[in-house]
Each structure stands twice: as structure tokens, then as C-alpha cells.
mmCIF file of C-alpha atoms and ligand atoms in Angstrom:
data_model
loop_
_atom_site.group_PDB
_atom_site.id
_atom_site.type_symbol
_atom_site.label_atom_id
_atom_site.label_comp_id
_atom_site.label_asym_id
_atom_site.label_seq_id
_atom_site.Cartn_x
_atom_site.Cartn_y
_atom_site.Cartn_z
ATOM 1 C CA GLY V 524 116.534 187.599 36.318
ATOM 2 C CA THR V 525 117.372 190.457 34.012
ATOM 3 C CA ALA V 526 117.973 189.684 30.369
ATOM 4 C CA ILE V 527 121.585 189.865 29.296
ATOM 5 C CA ILE V 528 122.216 192.236 26.436
ATOM 6 C CA ASN V 529 125.624 192.099 24.776
ATOM 7 C CA THR V 530 125.971 195.312 22.803
ATOM 8 C CA ALA V 531 128.747 195.410 20.236
ATOM 9 C CA SER V 532 130.806 198.547 20.108
ATOM 10 C CA VAL V 533 133.718 199.438 17.861
ATOM 11 C CA PRO V 534 136.404 202.053 18.602
ATOM 12 C CA LYS V 535 135.386 205.192 16.679
ATOM 13 C CA SER V 536 138.473 205.395 14.513
ATOM 14 C CA LYS V 537 138.412 201.732 13.407
ATOM 15 C CA GLY V 538 137.002 200.442 10.142
ATOM 16 C CA LEU V 539 137.463 197.891 7.383
ATOM 17 C CA LYS V 540 141.050 198.973 6.690
ATOM 18 C CA ASP V 541 142.127 198.333 10.283
ATOM 19 C CA TYR V 542 140.447 194.929 10.499
ATOM 20 C CA GLN V 543 141.845 193.927 7.097
ATOM 21 C CA GLU V 544 145.293 194.730 8.519
ATOM 22 C CA VAL V 545 144.697 192.352 11.422
ATOM 23 C CA TYR V 546 143.311 189.765 8.985
ATOM 24 C CA ASN V 547 146.470 190.046 6.881
ATOM 25 C CA ASP V 548 148.766 189.631 9.885
ATOM 26 C CA ILE V 549 146.953 186.491 11.011
ATOM 27 C CA ALA V 550 146.859 185.158 7.432
ATOM 28 C CA GLU V 551 150.599 185.652 6.971
ATOM 29 C CA LYS V 552 151.324 183.710 10.138
ATOM 30 C CA VAL V 553 148.903 180.974 9.081
ATOM 31 C CA HIS V 554 150.767 180.601 5.781
ATOM 32 C CA GLU V 555 154.145 180.600 7.551
ATOM 33 C CA GLU V 556 152.934 177.665 9.631
ATOM 34 C CA GLU V 557 151.541 175.504 6.802
ATOM 35 C CA ASP V 558 153.795 172.647 7.953
ATOM 36 C CA ALA V 559 152.663 172.712 11.572
ATOM 37 C CA ASP V 560 150.719 169.780 13.013
ATOM 38 C CA ASP V 561 152.204 167.330 10.490
ATOM 39 C CA GLY V 562 151.021 169.308 7.486
ATOM 40 C CA ALA V 563 147.530 170.201 8.693
ATOM 41 C CA GLY V 564 148.715 173.732 9.377
ATOM 42 C CA ARG V 565 146.548 176.040 11.495
ATOM 43 C CA TYR V 566 143.317 176.011 9.481
ATOM 44 C CA GLY V 567 141.536 173.403 11.559
ATOM 45 C CA LEU V 568 142.797 174.669 14.891
ATOM 46 C CA LEU V 569 141.689 178.277 14.295
ATOM 47 C CA THR V 570 138.322 177.221 12.871
ATOM 48 C CA ARG V 571 137.709 175.056 15.939
ATOM 49 C CA LEU V 572 138.760 177.884 18.279
ATOM 50 C CA ALA V 573 136.224 180.243 16.671
ATOM 51 C CA TRP V 574 133.550 177.549 16.896
ATOM 52 C CA HIS V 575 134.116 176.572 20.546
ATOM 53 C CA ASN V 576 134.336 180.235 21.515
ATOM 54 C CA SER V 577 130.853 180.717 20.012
ATOM 55 C CA GLY V 578 129.266 177.296 20.524
ATOM 56 C CA THR V 579 128.527 177.730 24.253
ATOM 57 C CA TYR V 580 125.630 180.003 23.336
ATOM 58 C CA LYS V 581 122.236 179.398 24.931
ATOM 59 C CA LYS V 582 119.392 181.211 23.264
ATOM 60 C CA ALA V 583 116.949 180.842 26.162
ATOM 61 C CA ASP V 584 118.886 183.217 28.423
ATOM 62 C CA ASN V 585 121.358 184.774 25.971
ATOM 63 C CA THR V 586 124.370 183.421 27.886
ATOM 64 C CA GLY V 587 127.599 182.055 26.415
ATOM 65 C CA GLY V 588 128.786 182.742 22.886
ATOM 66 C CA SER V 589 131.719 184.668 21.509
ATOM 67 C CA PHE V 590 130.952 188.114 22.961
ATOM 68 C CA GLY V 591 132.956 188.065 26.192
ATOM 69 C CA GLY V 592 136.016 186.057 25.194
ATOM 70 C CA THR V 593 135.481 183.993 28.324
ATOM 71 C CA MET V 594 137.495 180.924 27.287
ATOM 72 C CA ILE V 595 140.496 182.099 29.321
ATOM 73 C CA TYR V 596 138.489 181.564 32.510
ATOM 74 C CA LYS V 597 137.589 178.420 34.386
ATOM 75 C CA PRO V 598 135.507 176.359 34.082
ATOM 76 C CA GLU V 599 135.364 177.064 30.326
ATOM 77 C CA GLU V 600 139.155 177.044 29.982
ATOM 78 C CA THR V 601 139.456 173.547 31.382
ATOM 79 C CA ASP V 602 136.372 172.076 29.688
ATOM 80 C CA GLY V 603 137.562 168.752 28.282
ATOM 81 C CA GLU V 604 135.997 169.673 24.922
ATOM 82 C CA ASN V 605 138.373 172.654 24.713
ATOM 83 C CA ALA V 606 141.518 170.547 25.099
ATOM 84 C CA GLY V 607 144.228 171.815 22.759
ATOM 85 C CA LEU V 608 142.643 175.195 22.072
ATOM 86 C CA SER V 609 145.208 176.995 24.233
ATOM 87 C CA ILE V 610 147.539 176.341 21.281
ATOM 88 C CA GLY V 611 145.200 178.375 19.075
ATOM 89 C CA ARG V 612 144.890 181.180 21.621
ATOM 90 C CA GLU V 613 148.677 181.202 21.975
ATOM 91 C CA PHE V 614 149.048 181.395 18.178
ATOM 92 C CA LEU V 615 146.865 184.526 18.128
ATOM 93 C CA SER V 616 148.175 186.165 21.314
ATOM 94 C CA GLU V 617 150.836 188.285 19.594
ATOM 95 C CA PHE V 618 148.012 190.092 17.796
ATOM 96 C CA MET V 619 146.407 190.890 21.122
ATOM 97 C CA GLN V 620 149.636 192.715 22.018
ATOM 98 C CA LYS V 621 149.892 194.418 18.631
ATOM 99 C CA TYR V 622 146.231 195.473 18.467
ATOM 100 C CA PRO V 623 145.264 196.298 22.071
ATOM 101 C CA TRP V 624 141.959 197.805 20.858
ATOM 102 C CA LEU V 625 140.830 194.381 19.613
ATOM 103 C CA SER V 626 138.828 192.174 22.003
ATOM 104 C CA ARG V 627 139.496 188.472 22.511
ATOM 105 C CA GLY V 628 136.116 187.562 21.034
ATOM 106 C CA ASP V 629 136.850 189.629 17.924
ATOM 107 C CA LEU V 630 140.352 188.158 17.574
ATOM 108 C CA TRP V 631 139.281 184.530 18.011
ATOM 109 C CA THR V 632 136.312 184.797 15.638
ATOM 110 C CA LEU V 633 138.380 186.705 13.077
ATOM 111 C CA GLY V 634 140.959 183.895 13.305
ATOM 112 C CA GLY V 635 138.244 181.491 12.142
ATOM 113 C CA VAL V 636 137.326 183.762 9.238
ATOM 114 C CA VAL V 637 140.984 183.920 8.171
ATOM 115 C CA ALA V 638 141.356 180.144 8.434
ATOM 116 C CA VAL V 639 138.305 179.374 6.276
ATOM 117 C CA GLN V 640 139.041 182.005 3.626
ATOM 118 C CA GLU V 641 142.796 181.336 3.339
ATOM 119 C CA CYS V 642 142.349 177.649 2.544
ATOM 120 C CA GLY V 643 139.870 178.140 -0.268
ATOM 121 C CA GLY V 644 136.615 178.467 1.643
ATOM 122 C CA PRO V 645 133.805 180.956 1.085
ATOM 123 C CA LYS V 646 133.837 184.604 2.123
ATOM 124 C CA ILE V 647 132.617 184.924 5.709
ATOM 125 C CA LYS V 648 130.813 188.142 6.584
ATOM 126 C CA TRP V 649 132.074 189.335 9.956
ATOM 127 C CA ARG V 650 131.208 192.168 12.294
ATOM 128 C CA PRO V 651 133.444 193.558 15.040
ATOM 129 C CA GLY V 652 132.624 194.927 18.467
ATOM 130 C CA ARG V 653 132.701 192.041 20.961
ATOM 131 C CA GLN V 654 133.754 193.234 24.412
ATOM 132 C CA ASP V 655 136.024 191.365 26.831
ATOM 133 C CA ILE V 656 134.291 190.265 29.976
ATOM 134 C CA ASP V 657 137.097 190.839 32.440
ATOM 135 C CA GLU V 658 135.554 189.748 35.702
ATOM 136 C CA GLN V 659 135.186 186.050 36.054
ATOM 137 C CA GLN V 660 131.464 186.243 35.638
ATOM 138 C CA ARG V 661 129.082 184.976 33.003
ATOM 139 C CA VAL V 662 131.511 182.180 32.151
ATOM 140 C CA PRO V 663 129.494 179.295 30.706
ATOM 141 C CA GLU V 664 129.546 176.026 32.598
ATOM 142 C CA ASN V 665 130.930 172.818 31.086
ATOM 143 C CA GLY V 666 128.633 170.563 29.125
ATOM 144 C CA ARG V 667 127.408 173.039 26.503
ATOM 145 C CA LEU V 668 129.664 171.850 23.679
ATOM 146 C CA PRO V 669 128.728 168.666 21.827
ATOM 147 C CA GLN V 670 130.201 165.296 22.769
ATOM 148 C CA ALA V 671 131.496 163.277 19.844
ATOM 149 C CA SER V 672 130.524 159.919 21.346
ATOM 150 C CA ARG V 673 126.799 160.686 21.198
ATOM 151 C CA GLY V 674 123.976 160.456 18.663
ATOM 152 C CA ALA V 675 121.757 162.605 16.456
ATOM 153 C CA ASP V 676 119.396 163.632 19.278
ATOM 154 C CA HIS V 677 122.296 165.090 21.247
ATOM 155 C CA VAL V 678 123.593 166.969 18.196
ATOM 156 C CA ARG V 679 120.115 168.434 17.593
ATOM 157 C CA ASP V 680 119.711 169.342 21.291
ATOM 158 C CA VAL V 681 123.010 171.233 21.348
ATOM 159 C CA PHE V 682 122.544 173.137 18.094
ATOM 160 C CA SER V 683 118.884 173.972 18.711
ATOM 161 C CA ARG V 684 119.860 175.294 22.158
ATOM 162 C CA MET V 685 121.956 177.818 20.188
ATOM 163 C CA GLY V 686 118.937 178.560 17.984
ATOM 164 C CA LEU V 687 120.350 176.843 14.910
ATOM 165 C CA THR V 688 118.361 174.723 12.443
ATOM 166 C CA ASP V 689 119.133 171.183 11.231
ATOM 167 C CA GLN V 690 120.344 172.625 7.932
ATOM 168 C CA GLU V 691 122.714 175.053 9.667
ATOM 169 C CA THR V 692 123.922 172.236 11.933
ATOM 170 C CA VAL V 693 124.863 169.969 9.048
ATOM 171 C CA ALA V 694 126.474 172.807 7.089
ATOM 172 C CA LEU V 695 128.619 173.786 10.076
ATOM 173 C CA ILE V 696 129.828 170.246 10.753
ATOM 174 C CA GLY V 697 131.146 170.254 7.167
ATOM 175 C CA ALA V 698 134.096 172.150 8.694
ATOM 176 C CA HIS V 699 135.375 168.660 9.543
ATOM 177 C CA CYS V 700 136.957 168.787 6.079
ATOM 178 C CA LEU V 701 139.707 170.706 7.915
ATOM 179 C CA GLY V 702 142.344 169.608 10.391
ATOM 180 C CA LYS V 703 142.217 166.458 12.420
ATOM 181 C CA CYS V 704 141.697 164.778 15.752
ATOM 182 C CA HIS V 705 144.580 164.453 18.195
ATOM 183 C CA THR V 706 144.852 161.591 20.686
ATOM 184 C CA ASP V 707 146.410 163.940 23.244
ATOM 185 C CA ARG V 708 143.526 166.453 22.926
ATOM 186 C CA SER V 709 140.193 164.698 22.376
ATOM 187 C CA GLY V 710 141.371 161.084 22.407
ATOM 188 C CA TYR V 711 140.213 160.645 18.806
ATOM 189 C CA ASP V 712 142.736 160.140 16.063
ATOM 190 C CA GLY V 713 143.347 161.358 12.541
ATOM 191 C CA PRO V 714 141.864 163.493 9.760
ATOM 192 C CA TRP V 715 138.495 163.078 8.042
ATOM 193 C CA GLY V 716 140.082 162.999 4.583
ATOM 194 C CA PRO V 717 143.294 163.595 2.614
ATOM 195 C CA SER V 718 142.792 167.311 1.844
ATOM 196 C CA PHE V 719 142.627 168.518 5.441
ATOM 197 C CA ASN V 720 144.180 171.895 4.672
ATOM 198 C CA MET V 721 141.673 172.809 1.960
ATOM 199 C CA PHE V 722 138.114 173.903 2.484
ATOM 200 C CA THR V 723 135.880 171.633 0.352
ATOM 201 C CA ASN V 724 132.670 169.593 0.583
ATOM 202 C CA ASP V 725 134.808 166.467 0.894
ATOM 203 C CA PHE V 726 133.504 165.673 4.382
ATOM 204 C CA PHE V 727 130.015 165.001 2.959
ATOM 205 C CA VAL V 728 131.269 163.053 -0.052
ATOM 206 C CA ARG V 729 133.259 160.767 2.250
ATOM 207 C CA LEU V 730 130.563 160.438 4.870
ATOM 208 C CA LEU V 731 128.306 158.825 2.236
ATOM 209 C CA GLN V 732 130.929 156.153 1.539
ATOM 210 C CA ASN V 733 131.318 152.979 3.598
ATOM 211 C CA TRP V 734 132.765 152.982 7.100
ATOM 212 C CA HIS V 735 133.459 150.432 9.814
ATOM 213 C CA ILE V 736 134.325 150.727 13.485
ATOM 214 C CA ARG V 737 138.090 151.028 13.870
ATOM 215 C CA LYS V 738 139.771 148.265 15.818
ATOM 216 C CA TRP V 739 142.036 149.966 18.305
ATOM 217 C CA ASP V 740 142.234 150.537 22.033
ATOM 218 C CA GLY V 741 141.093 154.149 21.756
ATOM 219 C CA LYS V 742 137.640 155.746 21.685
ATOM 220 C CA LYS V 743 134.957 154.401 19.373
ATOM 221 C CA GLN V 744 135.501 155.977 15.969
ATOM 222 C CA TYR V 745 134.984 154.945 12.364
ATOM 223 C CA GLU V 746 137.485 154.140 9.619
ATOM 224 C CA ASP V 747 136.867 154.150 5.861
ATOM 225 C CA ASP V 748 136.487 150.745 4.188
ATOM 226 C CA GLU V 749 138.498 151.790 1.174
ATOM 227 C CA THR V 750 141.833 152.905 2.671
ATOM 228 C CA ASN V 751 141.562 152.499 6.451
ATOM 229 C CA SER V 752 143.216 155.899 6.763
ATOM 230 C CA PHE V 753 140.460 158.384 7.492
ATOM 231 C CA MET V 754 138.038 158.848 10.348
ATOM 232 C CA MET V 755 134.513 159.783 11.314
ATOM 233 C CA LEU V 756 133.276 160.560 14.815
ATOM 234 C CA PRO V 757 130.098 158.878 16.104
ATOM 235 C CA THR V 758 128.326 162.279 15.809
ATOM 236 C CA ASP V 759 129.440 162.539 12.167
ATOM 237 C CA MET V 760 127.991 159.099 11.413
ATOM 238 C CA ALA V 761 124.802 160.127 13.235
ATOM 239 C CA LEU V 762 124.176 162.730 10.494
ATOM 240 C CA LYS V 763 123.871 159.855 8.059
ATOM 241 C CA GLU V 764 121.483 157.902 10.236
ATOM 242 C CA ASP V 765 119.053 160.740 10.947
ATOM 243 C CA GLY V 766 116.125 161.176 8.567
ATOM 244 C CA ASN V 767 116.391 164.951 8.390
ATOM 245 C CA PHE V 768 120.166 165.513 8.696
ATOM 246 C CA ILE V 769 120.823 163.061 5.842
ATOM 247 C CA LYS V 770 118.931 165.270 3.363
ATOM 248 C CA TYR V 771 121.465 168.051 3.800
ATOM 249 C CA VAL V 772 124.431 165.654 3.804
ATOM 250 C CA LYS V 773 123.344 164.471 0.342
ATOM 251 C CA GLN V 774 122.735 167.987 -0.964
ATOM 252 C CA TYR V 775 126.145 169.209 0.183
ATOM 253 C CA ALA V 776 127.921 166.125 -1.187
ATOM 254 C CA GLU V 777 126.422 166.876 -4.583
ATOM 255 C CA ASP V 778 126.717 170.624 -4.651
ATOM 256 C CA GLN V 779 129.815 172.317 -3.280
ATOM 257 C CA ASP V 780 128.520 175.795 -4.160
ATOM 258 C CA LEU V 781 125.418 175.208 -2.064
ATOM 259 C CA PHE V 782 127.586 173.985 0.828
ATOM 260 C CA PHE V 783 129.831 177.062 0.579
ATOM 261 C CA LYS V 784 126.836 179.413 0.563
ATOM 262 C CA ASP V 785 125.094 177.706 3.490
ATOM 263 C CA PHE V 786 128.310 177.281 5.481
ATOM 264 C CA ALA V 787 129.189 180.967 5.048
ATOM 265 C CA ASN V 788 125.770 182.062 6.324
ATOM 266 C CA ALA V 789 125.728 179.608 9.220
ATOM 267 C CA PHE V 790 129.311 180.353 10.308
ATOM 268 C CA SER V 791 128.674 184.139 10.312
ATOM 269 C CA LYS V 792 125.548 183.528 12.367
ATOM 270 C CA LEU V 793 127.388 181.216 14.785
ATOM 271 C CA LEU V 794 130.111 183.792 15.409
ATOM 272 C CA GLU V 795 127.482 186.464 16.198
ATOM 273 C CA LEU V 796 125.132 184.503 18.456
ATOM 274 C CA GLY V 797 123.893 186.543 21.397
ATOM 275 C CA ILE V 798 125.331 189.857 20.223
ATOM 276 C CA THR V 799 123.313 192.998 19.555
ATOM 277 C CA PHE V 800 124.968 195.002 16.804
ATOM 278 C CA PRO V 801 124.213 198.678 16.168
ATOM 279 C CA LYS V 802 121.419 199.056 13.597
ATOM 280 C CA ASP V 803 123.690 200.575 10.976
ATOM 281 C CA SER V 804 126.539 198.056 11.407
ATOM 282 C CA LYS V 805 127.604 196.664 8.063
ATOM 283 C CA PRO V 806 129.258 193.239 7.858
ATOM 284 C CA LEU V 807 132.887 193.407 6.733
ATOM 285 C CA VAL V 808 134.134 191.189 3.906
ATOM 286 C CA PHE V 809 137.871 190.612 3.803
ATOM 287 C CA LYS V 810 140.105 190.076 0.826
ATOM 288 C CA THR V 811 142.329 187.008 0.965
ATOM 289 C CA LEU V 812 146.084 187.578 0.800
ATOM 290 C CA GLU V 813 146.006 186.160 -2.723
ATOM 291 C CA GLU V 814 143.379 188.675 -3.832
ATOM 292 C CA GLN V 815 145.589 191.504 -2.597
ATOM 293 C CA GLU V 816 148.602 190.482 -4.686
ATOM 294 C CA ASP V 817 149.331 192.787 -7.604
HETATM 295 ZN ZN1 ZEM Y 1567 134.564 169.634 15.506
HETATM 296 N N1 ZEM Y 1567 135.725 168.280 16.541
HETATM 297 N N2 ZEM Y 1567 132.905 168.897 16.407
HETATM 298 N N3 ZEM Y 1567 133.464 171.053 14.603
HETATM 299 N N4 ZEM Y 1567 136.237 170.367 14.710
HETATM 300 C C1 ZEM Y 1567 137.080 168.120 16.424
HETATM 301 C C2 ZEM Y 1567 137.915 168.790 15.562
HETATM 302 C C3 ZEM Y 1567 137.512 169.823 14.743
HETATM 303 C C4 ZEM Y 1567 132.831 167.850 17.296
HETATM 304 C C5 ZEM Y 1567 133.934 167.233 17.949
HETATM 305 O O1 ZEM Y 1567 133.702 166.525 19.079
HETATM 306 C C6 ZEM Y 1567 135.272 167.392 17.489
HETATM 307 C C7 ZEM Y 1567 132.111 171.235 14.689
HETATM 308 C C8 ZEM Y 1567 131.236 170.351 15.291
HETATM 309 C C9 ZEM Y 1567 131.638 169.274 16.085
HETATM 310 C C10 ZEM Y 1567 136.281 171.401 13.815
HETATM 311 C C11 ZEM Y 1567 135.256 172.291 13.499
HETATM 312 C C12 ZEM Y 1567 133.953 172.128 13.899
HETATM 313 C C13 ZEM Y 1567 137.520 167.109 17.314
HETATM 314 C C14 ZEM Y 1567 138.969 166.677 17.486
HETATM 315 C C15 ZEM Y 1567 136.410 166.641 17.975
HETATM 316 C C16 ZEM Y 1567 136.415 165.528 19.008
HETATM 317 C C17 ZEM Y 1567 139.709 167.656 18.404
HETATM 318 C C18 ZEM Y 1567 141.169 167.298 18.537
HETATM 319 O O2 ZEM Y 1567 141.463 166.189 18.994
HETATM 320 O O3 ZEM Y 1567 142.023 168.133 18.181
HETATM 321 C C19 ZEM Y 1567 131.433 167.544 17.535
HETATM 322 C C20 ZEM Y 1567 130.906 166.456 18.439
HETATM 323 C C21 ZEM Y 1567 130.699 168.417 16.777
HETATM 324 C C22 ZEM Y 1567 129.230 168.542 16.599
HETATM 325 C C23 ZEM Y 1567 128.386 167.576 16.790
HETATM 326 C C24 ZEM Y 1567 131.731 172.465 14.075
HETATM 327 C C25 ZEM Y 1567 130.303 173.022 14.013
HETATM 328 C C26 ZEM Y 1567 132.890 173.038 13.579
HETATM 329 C C27 ZEM Y 1567 133.127 174.324 12.864
HETATM 330 C C28 ZEM Y 1567 132.203 175.106 12.326
HETATM 331 C C29 ZEM Y 1567 137.613 171.486 13.236
HETATM 332 C C30 ZEM Y 1567 138.040 172.446 12.149
HETATM 333 C C31 ZEM Y 1567 138.381 170.484 13.827
HETATM 334 C C32 ZEM Y 1567 139.847 170.166 13.584
HETATM 335 C C33 ZEM Y 1567 140.684 170.780 14.682
HETATM 336 C C34 ZEM Y 1567 142.176 170.713 14.454
HETATM 337 O O4 ZEM Y 1567 142.905 170.994 15.415
HETATM 338 O O5 ZEM Y 1567 142.630 170.408 13.361
#
């Protein structure tokens, strides 16, 4: 078949100022809803939306990824792994009305950038220009997103299919510092730690502590020995059991600056998988709301 080329293109009149305005609108709404989801707010939800929008990418044929904003179409929309993400799309939909020149892929990935930066995470370089795919074509099939019940080989298969390295894989999964699992979405339950609305390296610090299988009638998940209040997914625990993944887990547990730097690079890359940007396109870096206060 013919190779798919997804060429980014930005409306001529739009630049950093316009995208910062959208960023600010999303950020204000995020801060208004700090109490949502029992105090988790919207950080986790919007980060996961940006990730699942991008994480269908397949390097071998350049299909999937964030370019087309295809998550509103079946079968991607009803992929079990995307359960609950309609809440995130709904949260952002008013900005689709307000900024009709912005594509879904741009809006959903920008939402992830806002979420990470507004809860203390690193600056995420971001480029605009994704184009809505409006026909129900080129919608990725189910089965591309990782399944939490599986092991290290599965995690490596999924992330290497996207063209990502072990180091990038581990860095990205550090986003599990944010938000939580919902029994009515994934069937898993609870947050990974106590500071689930702050971006930190806490996921790695906790992962290295001691865990046991939780006794409950839900899916197999882990519970911390110390307080029995936090969780790990089987795929999280697999990072600890794999000879190569564990190296990065230890590095990130020890060095939050290194984690922030590697996460920022890997997350930017994830959000751009499969997209051809114009040669002269410069990544945008947004100010947080706090940085814009007088
Ligand atoms: Zn997650 N993730 N994830 N993840 N994820 C959940 C929640 C969140 C996996 C997974 O199965 C699950 C990455 C990688 C992987 C976030 C970000 C990122 C949940 C719970 C599951 C089951 C969903 C629910 O019930 O609401 C697996 C198997 C992964 C790889 C092996 C990567 C990479 C991420 C970002 C870069 C975030 C922020 C959440 C919290 C969502 C929320 O609503 O609070």
C-alpha cells in the first residue's frame, strides 16, 4: 500500500499567543475543577486522554497516533482501554466550540500538556497542526493500547511498536503519579500514591517499596505493605521485575530532575508520533498560569 503521511499544518494567522490563550482557558478550568473526582482533579484524566489519543501509533505503517483525532469513532471510541475518556473529551469540548480552528488532536494533546505543567511537572514542548480525520477511515483497531494485567514483554511489545525505547517507556509510565484507577472504568481501584494531583517522581519511589497482592474480588492488583492504601497495576510491577526496565526505575526514584527531563522529552515525542511537521516548525513552550501572574 501507499505510505501514510500526516502533514501538520497551522492556520496562517495562528502562533504562540493564540495557543497560549487556549492553554490558559484549559488551565483555568482545570484549576476550577481541583475537587473533581474526589480530589484528584482533572490532571490524571487529561494526561491519560493525551496518552491514549497518541498511544495507538504503529511505526511500521505510520497508522494511529494523535494526528487525526480519531477517538470519537468506533472501534477506537468503544475500546475497553478508553473507558472513561469521554469525560475528558467532554471536559475539553467547550474549547472546540470556542476555537473552531483547533483540531481535536491538537486540543487533546494540548490538554495533556496543560495537565502536566499545571500540577508542577516539567515544561512540555508542543507543536500544533494535527488535522481532523473526518471520514471514518484510518481509525485504529482495538488492541493497540497496553493491557494492565500483562507482563514486561507485553509492555515492551506495545511501546516498541510505537518506536519508543525502554527508557522512554519507563519515563512515560511515571505519569502514574497522577490520578487514579476507577472501578467503573478499568475495573482497577485507587491511586498510586497520596500526592495524585502533583507531578513528582513518587511513582518510582513507591514502586521500589514492598507490595502484596490485594485481597478483594476485583482484578489482580497490588497494595502497599505499609499502609494498604495505594495500588500498582501488574504492568507497573513488571517494570521492577525486568532486568532493563528496573535500571530506569531506580534512576528516576533517585533523581527527580532526570525523570522530569526524560519524561518531558518522551511525552513530547509520544504526542507527535507519526506526524510530519514543516521543517521550520518551532516547538512552543507555554507559561503556566502561575508564571503569568504579575
Ligand atoms: Zn496509564 N492507566 N497505563 N499511563 N494512566 C490508568 C490510569 C492512568 C496503563 C493502564 O492500563 C492504566 C501510561 C501507561 C499505562 C495514566 C497515564 C499513563 C488506568 C486506570 C489503567 C488501567 C484507568 C481508570 O480506571 O480510570 C498501562 C497498562 C500502561 C502501560 C503499560 C502512560 C504511558 C501514561 C502517560 C504518559 C494516568 C495519568 C492515569 C490516571 C487517569 C485518571 O483518570 O486519573
